[in-house]
Amino acid sequence: MKLINLVSMLLLTTAASAAVATTTIYSWTDDNGVVHFSDTPGTQQANTVELSVTEVQQNIQTTVIDSYQADNIELISITTDIEPPLPAATVSLLAPVHQQTIRSNDGDIKVRAVSNRKLNKKLQAQLVIDGKVNGTPQTDLTWQLTNIDRGSHQIQIQLLNNGKILASSESITVYLHRVSQARPKNSPIQPR
């Protein structure tokens, strides 16, 4: 008799391992009427419940629960769809490039960026120059900066999801050259 039980258990284990993922749990009702679930039987009256999880095709919007009982074993099969996770949000600066020297007497810098996410009113981008946010968040990835002081500047783009920073580009350094303000434009040189 024990040999038959051993062979039956071996066949049951082999059949269970052939499924994609099968888990055996036990359920029983205590004296207070509370139903318990565990991976080990709590009492000898515990029923065996086998859960099997199968991988399904993506983009199916259904959940199917099948339950049937055979030989005092309740089998429950739950099939659900799993949405593929979105890749991590990224944003990168296209122009200007790191360590670029820009010559603009008006102090103009045109900034362009690219992201792997489409921007909308919830997902916006903002420009940070020298550690300070410039302007308000927007759904366009181009900025026209004007009247920027000459010298070196740190530029970075941040993606915001409902106001919270979702991703940031690498911070780059650009050098802006402008004509000196000490000497007015087109001032004639005075002979001595």
PDB file of C-alpha atoms in Angstrom:
ATOM      1  CA  MET A   1       0.000   0.000   0.000  1.00  0.00           C
ATOM      2  CA  LYS A   2       2.807   2.378   0.877  1.00  0.00           C
ATOM      3  CA  LEU A   3       4.482   1.554  -2.443  1.00  0.00           C
ATOM      4  CA  ILE A   4       1.312   2.532  -4.345  1.00  0.00           C
ATOM      5  CA  ASN A   5       1.087   5.807  -2.395  1.00  0.00           C
ATOM      6  CA  LEU A   6       4.758   6.492  -3.111  1.00  0.00           C
ATOM      7  CA  VAL A   7       4.305   5.817  -6.835  1.00  0.00           C
ATOM      8  CA  SER A   8       1.147   7.967  -6.880  1.00  0.00           C
ATOM      9  CA  MET A   9       2.977  10.825  -5.197  1.00  0.00           C
ATOM     10  CA  LEU A  10       5.881  10.477  -7.626  1.00  0.00           C
ATOM     11  CA  LEU A  11       3.513  10.639 -10.605  1.00  0.00           C
ATOM     12  CA  LEU A  12       1.700  13.609  -9.092  1.00  0.00           C
ATOM     13  CA  THR A  13       5.019  15.415  -8.540  1.00  0.00           C
ATOM     14  CA  THR A  14       6.128  14.683 -12.115  1.00  0.00           C
ATOM     15  CA  ALA A  15       2.825  15.952 -13.509  1.00  0.00           C
ATOM     16  CA  ALA A  16       3.013  19.068 -11.356  1.00  0.00           C
ATOM     17  CA  SER A  17       6.555  19.854 -12.490  1.00  0.00           C
ATOM     18  CA  ALA A  18       5.483  19.628 -16.149  1.00  0.00           C
ATOM     19  CA  ALA A  19       3.248  22.712 -15.716  1.00  0.00           C
ATOM     20  CA  VAL A  20       4.748  26.148 -16.141  1.00  0.00           C
ATOM     21  CA  ALA A  21       4.432  26.921 -12.449  1.00  0.00           C
ATOM     22  CA  THR A  22       2.440  24.866  -9.955  1.00  0.00           C
ATOM     23  CA  THR A  23       2.178  25.468  -6.247  1.00  0.00           C
ATOM     24  CA  THR A  24       0.436  23.236  -3.715  1.00  0.00           C
ATOM     25  CA  ILE A  25      -1.194  24.876  -0.742  1.00  0.00           C
ATOM     26  CA  TYR A  26      -3.467  23.501   1.937  1.00  0.00           C
ATOM     27  CA  SER A  27      -6.718  24.914   3.261  1.00  0.00           C
ATOM     28  CA  TRP A  28      -8.759  24.051   6.337  1.00  0.00           C
ATOM     29  CA  THR A  29     -11.446  25.587   8.504  1.00  0.00           C
ATOM     30  CA  ASP A  30     -10.780  25.896  12.229  1.00  0.00           C
ATOM     31  CA  ASP A  31     -13.303  25.560  15.077  1.00  0.00           C
ATOM     32  CA  ASN A  32     -14.235  29.260  14.784  1.00  0.00           C
ATOM     33  CA  GLY A  33     -15.122  28.903  11.099  1.00  0.00           C
ATOM     34  CA  VAL A  34     -12.025  30.750   9.868  1.00  0.00           C
ATOM     35  CA  VAL A  35     -10.551  29.389   6.629  1.00  0.00           C
ATOM     36  CA  HIS A  36      -6.757  29.053   6.692  1.00  0.00           C
ATOM     37  CA  PHE A  37      -4.306  28.674   3.792  1.00  0.00           C
ATOM     38  CA  SER A  38      -0.725  27.452   4.172  1.00  0.00           C
ATOM     39  CA  ASP A  39       2.064  25.660   2.325  1.00  0.00           C
ATOM     40  CA  THR A  40       1.995  22.971   5.021  1.00  0.00           C
ATOM     41  CA  PRO A  41      -1.126  21.126   6.203  1.00  0.00           C
ATOM     42  CA  GLY A  42      -2.379  22.537   9.496  1.00  0.00           C
ATOM     43  CA  THR A  43      -4.584  19.558  10.331  1.00  0.00           C
ATOM     44  CA  GLN A  44      -5.263  16.131   8.947  1.00  0.00           C
ATOM     45  CA  GLN A  45      -8.551  17.444   7.532  1.00  0.00           C
ATOM     46  CA  ALA A  46      -6.706  19.980   5.353  1.00  0.00           C
ATOM     47  CA  ASN A  47      -7.709  20.009   1.692  1.00  0.00           C
ATOM     48  CA  THR A  48      -5.023  20.213  -0.959  1.00  0.00           C
ATOM     49  CA  VAL A  49      -5.313  23.178  -3.320  1.00  0.00           C
ATOM     50  CA  GLU A  50      -3.041  23.299  -6.345  1.00  0.00           C
ATOM     51  CA  LEU A  51      -2.450  26.655  -7.988  1.00  0.00           C
ATOM     52  CA  SER A  52      -1.069  26.743 -11.477  1.00  0.00           C
ATOM     53  CA  VAL A  53       0.067  29.918 -13.153  1.00  0.00           C
ATOM     54  CA  THR A  54       0.502  29.926 -16.893  1.00  0.00           C
ATOM     55  CA  GLU A  55       2.096  32.595 -19.009  1.00  0.00           C
ATOM     56  CA  VAL A  56      -0.350  34.240 -21.405  1.00  0.00           C
ATOM     57  CA  GLN A  57      -0.019  36.276 -24.538  1.00  0.00           C
ATOM     58  CA  GLN A  58       0.555  39.974 -23.896  1.00  0.00           C
ATOM     59  CA  ASN A  59      -2.135  42.632 -24.416  1.00  0.00           C
ATOM     60  CA  ILE A  60      -5.005  40.280 -23.510  1.00  0.00           C
ATOM     61  CA  GLN A  61      -7.291  42.126 -21.144  1.00  0.00           C
ATOM     62  CA  THR A  62      -8.926  39.156 -19.385  1.00  0.00           C
ATOM     63  CA  THR A  63      -8.686  37.270 -16.150  1.00  0.00           C
ATOM     64  CA  VAL A  64      -9.926  33.672 -16.112  1.00  0.00           C
ATOM     65  CA  ILE A  65     -10.425  31.676 -12.936  1.00  0.00           C
ATOM     66  CA  ASP A  66     -11.242  27.981 -13.291  1.00  0.00           C
ATOM     67  CA  SER A  67     -11.942  25.849 -10.262  1.00  0.00           C
ATOM     68  CA  TYR A  68     -12.788  22.163 -10.108  1.00  0.00           C
ATOM     69  CA  GLN A  69     -12.391  19.380  -7.585  1.00  0.00           C
ATOM     70  CA  ALA A  70     -11.185  15.847  -8.154  1.00  0.00           C
ATOM     71  CA  ASP A  71     -10.265  13.212  -5.542  1.00  0.00           C
ATOM     72  CA  ASN A  72     -10.495  15.663  -2.620  1.00  0.00           C
ATOM     73  CA  ILE A  73      -8.062  17.987  -4.422  1.00  0.00           C
ATOM     74  CA  GLU A  74      -9.367  21.386  -5.416  1.00  0.00           C
ATOM     75  CA  LEU A  75      -7.626  22.704  -8.508  1.00  0.00           C
ATOM     76  CA  ILE A  76      -7.661  26.431  -9.146  1.00  0.00           C
ATOM     77  CA  SER A  77      -6.218  27.899 -12.313  1.00  0.00           C
ATOM     78  CA  ILE A  78      -5.838  31.662 -12.492  1.00  0.00           C
ATOM     79  CA  THR A  79      -4.807  33.219 -15.789  1.00  0.00           C
ATOM     80  CA  THR A  80      -4.238  36.950 -15.988  1.00  0.00           C
ATOM     81  CA  ASP A  81      -2.628  39.272 -18.431  1.00  0.00           C
ATOM     82  CA  ILE A  82       0.530  41.094 -17.514  1.00  0.00           C
ATOM     83  CA  GLU A  83       1.191  44.451 -19.095  1.00  0.00           C
ATOM     84  CA  PRO A  84       4.763  44.705 -20.296  1.00  0.00           C
ATOM     85  CA  PRO A  85       6.615  47.259 -18.197  1.00  0.00           C
ATOM     86  CA  LEU A  86       7.538  50.508 -19.877  1.00  0.00           C
ATOM     87  CA  PRO A  87      11.245  51.087 -20.301  1.00  0.00           C
ATOM     88  CA  ALA A  88      12.787  53.523 -17.871  1.00  0.00           C
ATOM     89  CA  ALA A  89      12.151  57.106 -18.916  1.00  0.00           C
ATOM     90  CA  THR A  90      15.178  58.826 -20.413  1.00  0.00           C
ATOM     91  CA  VAL A  91      15.976  62.304 -21.647  1.00  0.00           C
ATOM     92  CA  SER A  92      19.155  63.421 -23.413  1.00  0.00           C
ATOM     93  CA  LEU A  93      20.494  66.734 -24.605  1.00  0.00           C
ATOM     94  CA  LEU A  94      21.067  66.994 -28.369  1.00  0.00           C
ATOM     95  CA  ALA A  95      22.337  70.567 -28.534  1.00  0.00           C
ATOM     96  CA  PRO A  96      24.472  72.171 -27.323  1.00  0.00           C
ATOM     97  CA  VAL A  97      27.034  69.475 -26.671  1.00  0.00           C
ATOM     98  CA  HIS A  98      29.224  69.137 -23.597  1.00  0.00           C
ATOM     99  CA  GLN A  99      32.165  71.596 -23.480  1.00  0.00           C
ATOM    100  CA  GLN A 100      30.816  73.543 -26.482  1.00  0.00           C
ATOM    101  CA  THR A 101      31.813  77.179 -26.906  1.00  0.00           C
ATOM    102  CA  ILE A 102      28.945  79.383 -28.094  1.00  0.00           C
ATOM    103  CA  ARG A 103      29.600  82.827 -29.526  1.00  0.00           C
ATOM    104  CA  SER A 104      26.547  85.046 -29.219  1.00  0.00           C
ATOM    105  CA  ASN A 105      26.715  88.755 -28.487  1.00  0.00           C
ATOM    106  CA  ASP A 106      23.032  88.681 -27.521  1.00  0.00           C
ATOM    107  CA  GLY A 107      23.573  85.801 -25.084  1.00  0.00           C
ATOM    108  CA  ASP A 108      21.352  83.349 -27.017  1.00  0.00           C
ATOM    109  CA  ILE A 109      21.553  79.601 -26.437  1.00  0.00           C
ATOM    110  CA  LYS A 110      19.253  77.190 -28.262  1.00  0.00           C
ATOM    111  CA  VAL A 111      18.717  73.941 -26.320  1.00  0.00           C
ATOM    112  CA  ARG A 112      17.268  70.770 -27.896  1.00  0.00           C
ATOM    113  CA  ALA A 113      16.607  67.442 -26.199  1.00  0.00           C
ATOM    114  CA  VAL A 114      15.093  64.034 -26.979  1.00  0.00           C
ATOM    115  CA  SER A 115      13.146  61.589 -24.787  1.00  0.00           C
ATOM    116  CA  ASN A 116      11.878  58.031 -25.142  1.00  0.00           C
ATOM    117  CA  ARG A 117       8.483  59.137 -23.784  1.00  0.00           C
ATOM    118  CA  LYS A 118       5.855  61.264 -25.495  1.00  0.00           C
ATOM    119  CA  LEU A 119       5.249  64.432 -23.514  1.00  0.00           C
ATOM    120  CA  ASN A 120       1.739  65.522 -22.519  1.00  0.00           C
ATOM    121  CA  LYS A 121       0.154  67.656 -19.813  1.00  0.00           C
ATOM    122  CA  LYS A 122       1.105  65.092 -17.126  1.00  0.00           C
ATOM    123  CA  LEU A 123       4.587  64.284 -18.454  1.00  0.00           C
ATOM    124  CA  GLN A 124       6.533  67.501 -19.078  1.00  0.00           C
ATOM    125  CA  ALA A 125      10.122  68.677 -19.397  1.00  0.00           C
ATOM    126  CA  GLN A 126      11.908  71.542 -17.713  1.00  0.00           C
ATOM    127  CA  LEU A 127      15.288  73.130 -18.310  1.00  0.00           C
ATOM    128  CA  VAL A 128      17.706  73.682 -15.442  1.00  0.00           C
ATOM    129  CA  ILE A 129      20.554  76.148 -15.987  1.00  0.00           C
ATOM    130  CA  ASP A 130      23.204  76.644 -13.327  1.00  0.00           C
ATOM    131  CA  GLY A 131      21.098  74.669 -10.825  1.00  0.00           C
ATOM    132  CA  LYS A 132      17.985  76.864 -11.250  1.00  0.00           C
ATOM    133  CA  VAL A 133      14.804  75.953 -13.125  1.00  0.00           C
ATOM    134  CA  ASN A 134      14.361  78.165 -16.192  1.00  0.00           C
ATOM    135  CA  GLY A 135      10.728  78.921 -17.057  1.00  0.00           C
ATOM    136  CA  THR A 136       7.824  76.552 -16.524  1.00  0.00           C
ATOM    137  CA  PRO A 137       7.551  72.863 -17.439  1.00  0.00           C
ATOM    138  CA  GLN A 138       6.514  72.324 -21.066  1.00  0.00           C
ATOM    139  CA  THR A 139       5.618  69.602 -23.558  1.00  0.00           C
ATOM    140  CA  ASP A 140       8.194  70.722 -26.138  1.00  0.00           C
ATOM    141  CA  LEU A 141      11.833  69.645 -25.971  1.00  0.00           C
ATOM    142  CA  THR A 142      13.318  72.888 -27.348  1.00  0.00           C
ATOM    143  CA  TRP A 143      14.213  76.050 -25.462  1.00  0.00           C
ATOM    144  CA  GLN A 144      15.490  79.421 -26.681  1.00  0.00           C
ATOM    145  CA  LEU A 145      17.478  81.107 -23.932  1.00  0.00           C
ATOM    146  CA  THR A 146      18.190  84.824 -24.355  1.00  0.00           C
ATOM    147  CA  ASN A 147      20.405  87.373 -22.609  1.00  0.00           C
ATOM    148  CA  ILE A 148      22.456  84.743 -20.788  1.00  0.00           C
ATOM    149  CA  ASP A 149      25.574  86.137 -19.120  1.00  0.00           C
ATOM    150  CA  ARG A 150      28.914  85.246 -20.631  1.00  0.00           C
ATOM    151  CA  GLY A 151      30.955  82.518 -18.988  1.00  0.00           C
ATOM    152  CA  SER A 152      30.442  78.845 -18.245  1.00  0.00           C
ATOM    153  CA  HIS A 153      26.971  77.413 -17.609  1.00  0.00           C
ATOM    154  CA  GLN A 154      25.629  74.015 -16.512  1.00  0.00           C
ATOM    155  CA  ILE A 155      22.572  72.832 -18.480  1.00  0.00           C
ATOM    156  CA  GLN A 156      20.327  69.872 -17.659  1.00  0.00           C
ATOM    157  CA  ILE A 157      16.845  68.688 -18.707  1.00  0.00           C
ATOM    158  CA  GLN A 158      14.417  67.034 -16.287  1.00  0.00           C
ATOM    159  CA  LEU A 159      11.314  64.977 -17.118  1.00  0.00           C
ATOM    160  CA  LEU A 160       8.464  65.602 -14.694  1.00  0.00           C
ATOM    161  CA  ASN A 161       5.521  63.292 -14.075  1.00  0.00           C
ATOM    162  CA  ASN A 162       2.814  65.335 -12.333  1.00  0.00           C
ATOM    163  CA  GLY A 163       5.522  67.630 -10.959  1.00  0.00           C
ATOM    164  CA  LYS A 164       7.823  64.857  -9.667  1.00  0.00           C
ATOM    165  CA  ILE A 165      11.207  64.293 -11.342  1.00  0.00           C
ATOM    166  CA  LEU A 166      11.033  61.083 -13.373  1.00  0.00           C
ATOM    167  CA  ALA A 167      14.353  61.343 -15.231  1.00  0.00           C
ATOM    168  CA  SER A 168      17.220  63.774 -15.734  1.00  0.00           C
ATOM    169  CA  SER A 169      19.713  64.220 -18.530  1.00  0.00           C
ATOM    170  CA  GLU A 170      23.412  64.410 -17.882  1.00  0.00           C
ATOM    171  CA  SER A 171      24.504  67.879 -16.883  1.00  0.00           C
ATOM    172  CA  ILE A 172      26.662  69.523 -19.543  1.00  0.00           C
ATOM    173  CA  THR A 173      28.909  72.563 -19.430  1.00  0.00           C
ATOM    174  CA  VAL A 174      28.796  75.206 -22.175  1.00  0.00           C
ATOM    175  CA  TYR A 175      30.883  78.341 -22.541  1.00  0.00           C
ATOM    176  CA  LEU A 176      29.178  81.506 -23.764  1.00  0.00           C
ATOM    177  CA  HIS A 177      31.363  84.223 -25.315  1.00  0.00           C
ATOM    178  CA  ARG A 178      29.937  87.736 -25.630  1.00  0.00           C
ATOM    179  CA  VAL A 179      31.504  91.025 -26.522  1.00  0.00           C
ATOM    180  CA  SER A 180      32.758  92.812 -23.436  1.00  0.00           C
ATOM    181  CA  GLN A 181      30.287  95.209 -21.895  1.00  0.00           C
ATOM    182  CA  ALA A 182      33.120  97.438 -20.709  1.00  0.00           C
ATOM    183  CA  ARG A 183      33.569  98.913 -24.201  1.00  0.00           C
ATOM    184  CA  PRO A 184      30.448 100.020 -26.080  1.00  0.00           C
ATOM    185  CA  LYS A 185      29.824  98.622 -29.575  1.00  0.00           C
ATOM    186  CA  ASN A 186      31.395 100.513 -32.475  1.00  0.00           C
ATOM    187  CA  SER A 187      33.168 102.990 -30.228  1.00  0.00           C
ATOM    188  CA  PRO A 188      36.006 104.667 -32.050  1.00  0.00           C
ATOM    189  CA  ILE A 189      39.500 104.312 -30.685  1.00  0.00           C
ATOM    190  CA  GLN A 190      40.673 107.648 -29.347  1.00  0.00           C
ATOM    191  CA  PRO A 191      44.212 108.706 -30.269  1.00  0.00           C
ATOM    192  CA  ARG A 192      46.422 109.924 -27.449  1.00  0.00           C
TER     193      ARG A 192
END
